[in-house]
């Protein structure tokens, strides 16, 4: 019972941070081992998947080109995000301030590039 209560309190405590569109790398790294963080990353990833599906249905260039035979699981998205964060930290002193949503998209774009033309990587990594 205590564990359940602690989980609820922790989730409610983190909710304002996760509800904010500008969750930074520093915020992510403080709580990356929590289930609620993994759920947040999965939510971002599913949002990009839905955006891709909508763009494809409208016959517009998609954001990234995931192979049709590949079924990604939450850990795949987390690995892509962490690799992108690691790369950014080696190139940018202020990477801790970058928002993780565009970094995840950038990671998906570099992991699954398209042969067709598509919108490039997000330039402003601090925009929500």
mmCIF file of N, CA and C in Angstrom, residues 49-124:
data_model
loop_
_atom_site.group_PDB
_atom_site.id
_atom_site.type_symbol
_atom_site.label_atom_id
_atom_site.label_comp_id
_atom_site.label_asym_id
_atom_site.label_seq_id
_atom_site.Cartn_x
_atom_site.Cartn_y
_atom_site.Cartn_z
ATOM 1 N N UNK A 49 4.749 9.261 -34.572
ATOM 2 C CA UNK A 49 4.208 8.217 -35.452
ATOM 3 C C UNK A 49 2.884 8.673 -36.069
ATOM 4 N N UNK A 50 2.006 9.251 -35.243
ATOM 5 C CA UNK A 50 0.724 9.733 -35.754
ATOM 6 C C UNK A 50 0.917 10.882 -36.734
ATOM 7 N N UNK A 51 1.851 11.762 -36.452
ATOM 8 C CA UNK A 51 2.142 12.858 -37.379
ATOM 9 C C UNK A 51 2.636 12.302 -38.708
ATOM 10 N N UNK A 52 3.508 11.294 -38.643
ATOM 11 C CA UNK A 52 4.004 10.658 -39.868
ATOM 12 C C UNK A 52 2.857 10.025 -40.652
ATOM 13 N N UNK A 53 1.970 9.324 -39.961
ATOM 14 C CA UNK A 53 0.842 8.675 -40.625
ATOM 15 C C UNK A 53 -0.060 9.716 -41.295
ATOM 16 N N UNK A 54 -0.293 10.834 -40.617
ATOM 17 C CA UNK A 54 -1.116 11.887 -41.179
ATOM 18 C C UNK A 54 -0.449 12.498 -42.412
ATOM 19 N N UNK A 55 0.846 12.766 -42.312
ATOM 20 C CA UNK A 55 1.568 13.322 -43.464
ATOM 21 C C UNK A 55 1.526 12.362 -44.644
ATOM 22 N N UNK A 56 1.730 11.075 -44.384
ATOM 23 C CA UNK A 56 1.699 10.079 -45.459
ATOM 24 C C UNK A 56 0.310 10.011 -46.089
ATOM 25 N N UNK A 57 -0.735 10.069 -45.269
ATOM 26 C CA UNK A 57 -2.103 10.024 -45.789
ATOM 27 C C UNK A 57 -2.402 11.230 -46.673
ATOM 28 N N UNK A 58 -1.768 12.349 -46.376
ATOM 29 C CA UNK A 58 -1.960 13.565 -47.180
ATOM 30 C C UNK A 58 -0.986 13.634 -48.351
ATOM 31 N N UNK A 59 -0.184 12.578 -48.500
ATOM 32 C CA UNK A 59 0.824 12.490 -49.563
ATOM 33 C C UNK A 59 1.842 13.632 -49.463
ATOM 34 N N UNK A 60 2.212 13.936 -48.224
ATOM 35 C CA UNK A 60 3.237 14.948 -47.968
ATOM 36 C C UNK A 60 4.489 14.257 -47.452
ATOM 37 N N UNK A 61 5.632 14.920 -47.544
ATOM 38 C CA UNK A 61 6.861 14.305 -47.023
ATOM 39 C C UNK A 61 6.737 14.006 -45.530
ATOM 40 N N UNK A 62 7.204 12.839 -45.144
ATOM 41 C CA UNK A 62 7.126 12.430 -43.742
ATOM 42 C C UNK A 62 8.353 12.917 -42.977
ATOM 43 N N UNK A 63 8.278 12.832 -41.649
ATOM 44 C CA UNK A 63 9.355 13.306 -40.783
ATOM 45 C C UNK A 63 10.562 12.373 -40.789
ATOM 46 N N UNK A 64 10.304 11.074 -40.801
ATOM 47 C CA UNK A 64 11.346 10.056 -40.840
ATOM 48 C C UNK A 64 10.737 8.809 -41.461
ATOM 49 N N UNK A 65 11.566 7.859 -41.882
ATOM 50 C CA UNK A 65 11.086 6.696 -42.620
ATOM 51 C C UNK A 65 11.449 5.403 -41.907
ATOM 52 N N UNK A 66 10.666 5.067 -40.916
ATOM 53 C CA UNK A 66 10.851 3.818 -40.184
ATOM 54 C C UNK A 66 10.504 2.655 -41.109
ATOM 55 N N UNK A 67 11.363 1.620 -41.154
ATOM 56 C CA UNK A 67 11.050 0.466 -42.004
ATOM 57 C C UNK A 67 9.717 -0.161 -41.584
ATOM 58 N N UNK A 68 8.913 -0.546 -42.559
ATOM 59 C CA UNK A 68 7.604 -1.106 -42.282
ATOM 60 C C UNK A 68 7.646 -2.432 -41.530
ATOM 61 N N UNK A 69 8.767 -3.122 -41.605
ATOM 62 C CA UNK A 69 8.873 -4.426 -40.947
ATOM 63 C C UNK A 69 9.379 -4.315 -39.512
ATOM 64 N N UNK A 70 9.669 -3.127 -39.068
ATOM 65 C CA UNK A 70 10.244 -2.914 -37.735
ATOM 66 C C UNK A 70 9.164 -2.446 -36.765
ATOM 67 N N UNK A 71 9.093 -3.110 -35.619
ATOM 68 C CA UNK A 71 8.161 -2.694 -34.572
ATOM 69 C C UNK A 71 8.978 -2.180 -33.385
ATOM 70 N N UNK A 72 8.987 -0.866 -33.213
ATOM 71 C CA UNK A 72 9.769 -0.274 -32.136
ATOM 72 C C UNK A 72 9.055 -0.432 -30.797
ATOM 73 N N UNK A 73 9.840 -0.650 -29.760
ATOM 74 C CA UNK A 73 9.326 -0.729 -28.394
ATOM 75 C C UNK A 73 9.872 0.477 -27.631
ATOM 76 N N UNK A 74 9.288 0.789 -26.460
ATOM 77 C CA UNK A 74 9.740 1.982 -25.727
ATOM 78 C C UNK A 74 11.256 2.055 -25.538
ATOM 79 N N UNK A 75 11.901 0.940 -25.271
ATOM 80 C CA UNK A 75 13.350 0.966 -25.054
ATOM 81 C C UNK A 75 14.111 1.445 -26.294
ATOM 82 N N UNK A 76 13.574 1.154 -27.499
ATOM 83 C CA UNK A 76 14.210 1.637 -28.722
ATOM 84 C C UNK A 76 14.202 3.159 -28.779
ATOM 85 N N UNK A 77 13.064 3.746 -28.429
ATOM 86 C CA UNK A 77 12.960 5.202 -28.444
ATOM 87 C C UNK A 77 13.886 5.831 -27.405
ATOM 88 N N UNK A 78 13.960 5.221 -26.244
ATOM 89 C CA UNK A 78 14.844 5.732 -25.196
ATOM 90 C C UNK A 78 16.296 5.652 -25.644
ATOM 91 N N UNK A 79 16.680 4.548 -26.278
ATOM 92 C CA UNK A 79 18.049 4.407 -26.777
ATOM 93 C C UNK A 79 18.353 5.460 -27.838
ATOM 94 N N UNK A 80 17.415 5.689 -28.755
ATOM 95 C CA UNK A 80 17.602 6.714 -29.785
ATOM 96 C C UNK A 80 17.758 8.086 -29.139
ATOM 97 N N UNK A 81 16.915 8.398 -28.166
ATOM 98 C CA UNK A 81 16.998 9.689 -27.476
ATOM 99 C C UNK A 81 18.327 9.820 -26.743
ATOM 100 N N UNK A 82 18.737 8.803 -26.028
ATOM 101 C CA UNK A 82 19.980 8.893 -25.260
ATOM 102 C C UNK A 82 21.202 9.024 -26.160
ATOM 103 N N UNK A 83 21.205 8.348 -27.300
ATOM 104 C CA UNK A 83 22.315 8.512 -28.249
ATOM 105 C C UNK A 83 22.350 9.933 -28.801
ATOM 106 N N UNK A 84 21.188 10.480 -29.087
ATOM 107 C CA UNK A 84 21.122 11.851 -29.596
ATOM 108 C C UNK A 84 21.586 12.837 -28.528
ATOM 109 N N UNK A 85 21.153 12.631 -27.288
ATOM 110 C CA UNK A 85 21.595 13.492 -26.189
ATOM 111 C C UNK A 85 23.108 13.408 -26.038
ATOM 112 N N UNK A 86 23.653 12.213 -26.082
ATOM 113 C CA UNK A 86 25.108 12.031 -25.954
ATOM 114 C C UNK A 86 25.851 12.776 -27.054
ATOM 115 N N UNK A 87 25.361 12.666 -28.284
ATOM 116 C CA UNK A 87 25.984 13.385 -29.402
ATOM 117 C C UNK A 87 25.907 14.892 -29.208
ATOM 118 N N UNK A 88 24.768 15.371 -28.756
ATOM 119 C CA UNK A 88 24.612 16.814 -28.544
ATOM 120 C C UNK A 88 25.532 17.317 -27.443
ATOM 121 N N UNK A 89 25.695 16.523 -26.393
ATOM 122 C CA UNK A 89 26.571 16.938 -25.293
ATOM 123 C C UNK A 89 28.022 17.071 -25.746
ATOM 124 N N UNK A 90 28.444 16.267 -26.699
ATOM 125 C CA UNK A 90 29.822 16.382 -27.189
ATOM 126 C C UNK A 90 30.000 17.602 -28.087
ATOM 127 N N UNK A 91 28.900 18.102 -28.654
ATOM 128 C CA UNK A 91 28.987 19.215 -29.594
ATOM 129 C C UNK A 91 28.528 20.554 -29.028
ATOM 130 N N UNK A 92 27.730 20.520 -27.964
ATOM 131 C CA UNK A 92 27.133 21.755 -27.449
ATOM 132 C C UNK A 92 27.264 21.830 -25.937
ATOM 133 N N UNK A 93 27.859 22.883 -25.455
ATOM 134 C CA UNK A 93 28.033 23.060 -24.014
ATOM 135 C C UNK A 93 26.695 23.246 -23.297
ATOM 136 N N UNK A 94 25.707 23.774 -23.995
ATOM 137 C CA UNK A 94 24.422 24.031 -23.350
ATOM 138 C C UNK A 94 23.373 22.962 -23.676
ATOM 139 N N UNK A 95 23.809 21.769 -24.010
ATOM 140 C CA UNK A 95 22.890 20.684 -24.383
ATOM 141 C C UNK A 95 21.920 20.322 -23.259
ATOM 142 N N UNK A 96 22.302 20.544 -22.021
ATOM 143 C CA UNK A 96 21.414 20.237 -20.879
ATOM 144 C C UNK A 96 20.116 21.041 -20.943
ATOM 145 N N UNK A 97 20.148 22.171 -21.651
ATOM 146 C CA UNK A 97 18.978 23.035 -21.743
ATOM 147 C C UNK A 97 18.087 22.692 -22.933
ATOM 148 N N UNK A 98 18.561 21.840 -23.838
ATOM 149 C CA UNK A 98 17.779 21.496 -25.019
ATOM 150 C C UNK A 98 16.525 20.739 -24.618
ATOM 151 N N UNK A 99 15.468 20.915 -25.390
ATOM 152 C CA UNK A 99 14.226 20.205 -25.155
ATOM 153 C C UNK A 99 14.336 18.805 -25.750
ATOM 154 N N UNK A 100 13.774 17.833 -25.073
ATOM 155 C CA UNK A 100 13.958 16.452 -25.533
ATOM 156 C C UNK A 100 13.059 16.081 -26.710
ATOM 157 N N UNK A 101 11.925 16.730 -26.893
ATOM 158 C CA UNK A 101 11.043 16.376 -28.007
ATOM 159 C C UNK A 101 11.740 16.553 -29.354
ATOM 160 N N UNK A 102 12.318 17.721 -29.642
ATOM 161 C CA UNK A 102 13.005 17.847 -30.927
ATOM 162 C C UNK A 102 14.253 16.965 -31.017
ATOM 163 N N UNK A 103 14.869 16.666 -29.866
ATOM 164 C CA UNK A 103 16.022 15.761 -29.900
ATOM 165 C C UNK A 103 15.591 14.339 -30.263
ATOM 166 N N UNK A 104 14.445 13.899 -29.754
ATOM 167 C CA UNK A 104 13.943 12.581 -30.130
ATOM 168 C C UNK A 104 13.628 12.553 -31.619
ATOM 169 N N UNK A 105 12.994 13.596 -32.124
ATOM 170 C CA UNK A 105 12.691 13.653 -33.554
ATOM 171 C C UNK A 105 13.978 13.648 -34.371
ATOM 172 N N UNK A 106 14.961 14.410 -33.941
ATOM 173 C CA UNK A 106 16.242 14.436 -34.646
ATOM 174 C C UNK A 106 16.876 13.044 -34.659
ATOM 175 N N UNK A 107 16.789 12.345 -33.537
ATOM 176 C CA UNK A 107 17.324 10.988 -33.466
ATOM 177 C C UNK A 107 16.586 10.033 -34.386
ATOM 178 N N UNK A 108 15.265 10.153 -34.446
ATOM 179 C CA UNK A 108 14.486 9.314 -35.351
ATOM 180 C C UNK A 108 14.831 9.613 -36.803
ATOM 181 N N UNK A 109 15.050 10.879 -37.117
ATOM 182 C CA UNK A 109 15.401 11.252 -38.483
ATOM 183 C C UNK A 109 16.773 10.717 -38.878
ATOM 184 N N UNK A 110 17.722 10.744 -37.964
ATOM 185 C CA UNK A 110 19.058 10.241 -38.316
ATOM 186 C C UNK A 110 19.102 8.717 -38.302
ATOM 187 N N UNK A 111 18.264 8.076 -37.478
ATOM 188 C CA UNK A 111 18.219 6.621 -37.429
ATOM 189 C C UNK A 111 17.457 6.057 -38.623
ATOM 190 N N UNK A 112 16.407 6.747 -39.031
ATOM 191 C CA UNK A 112 15.555 6.285 -40.128
ATOM 192 C C UNK A 112 15.424 7.367 -41.200
ATOM 193 N N UNK A 113 16.528 7.661 -41.909
ATOM 194 C CA UNK A 113 16.450 8.701 -42.942
ATOM 195 C C UNK A 113 15.562 8.244 -44.108
ATOM 196 N N UNK A 114 15.054 9.204 -44.825
ATOM 197 C CA UNK A 114 14.205 8.925 -45.980
ATOM 198 C C UNK A 114 15.006 9.102 -47.259
ATOM 199 N N UNK A 115 14.687 8.295 -48.247
ATOM 200 C CA UNK A 115 15.301 8.480 -49.560
ATOM 201 C C UNK A 115 14.713 9.714 -50.233
ATOM 202 N N UNK A 116 13.437 9.967 -49.963
ATOM 203 C CA UNK A 116 12.767 11.133 -50.522
ATOM 204 C C UNK A 116 13.144 12.368 -49.723
ATOM 205 N N UNK A 117 12.829 13.515 -50.270
ATOM 206 C CA UNK A 117 13.106 14.737 -49.515
ATOM 207 C C UNK A 117 12.136 14.816 -48.346
ATOM 208 N N UNK A 118 12.607 15.275 -47.224
ATOM 209 C CA UNK A 118 11.775 15.431 -46.039
ATOM 210 C C UNK A 118 12.272 16.622 -45.251
ATOM 211 N N UNK A 119 11.434 17.142 -44.376
ATOM 212 C CA UNK A 119 11.890 18.281 -43.568
ATOM 213 C C UNK A 119 13.173 17.920 -42.832
ATOM 214 N N UNK A 120 14.123 18.808 -42.854
ATOM 215 C CA UNK A 120 15.409 18.521 -42.227
ATOM 216 C C UNK A 120 15.323 18.450 -40.723
ATOM 217 N N UNK A 121 16.460 18.235 -40.117
ATOM 218 C CA UNK A 121 16.517 18.188 -38.658
ATOM 219 C C UNK A 121 16.097 19.534 -38.092
ATOM 220 N N UNK A 122 15.538 19.495 -36.925
ATOM 221 C CA UNK A 122 15.126 20.740 -36.294
ATOM 222 C C UNK A 122 16.358 21.564 -35.943
ATOM 223 N N UNK A 123 16.377 22.774 -36.369
ATOM 224 C CA UNK A 123 17.523 23.635 -36.127
ATOM 225 C C UNK A 123 17.478 24.174 -34.702
ATOM 226 N N UNK A 124 16.325 24.663 -34.282
ATOM 227 C CA UNK A 124 16.200 25.252 -32.961
ATOM 228 C C UNK A 124 15.793 24.176 -31.957
#
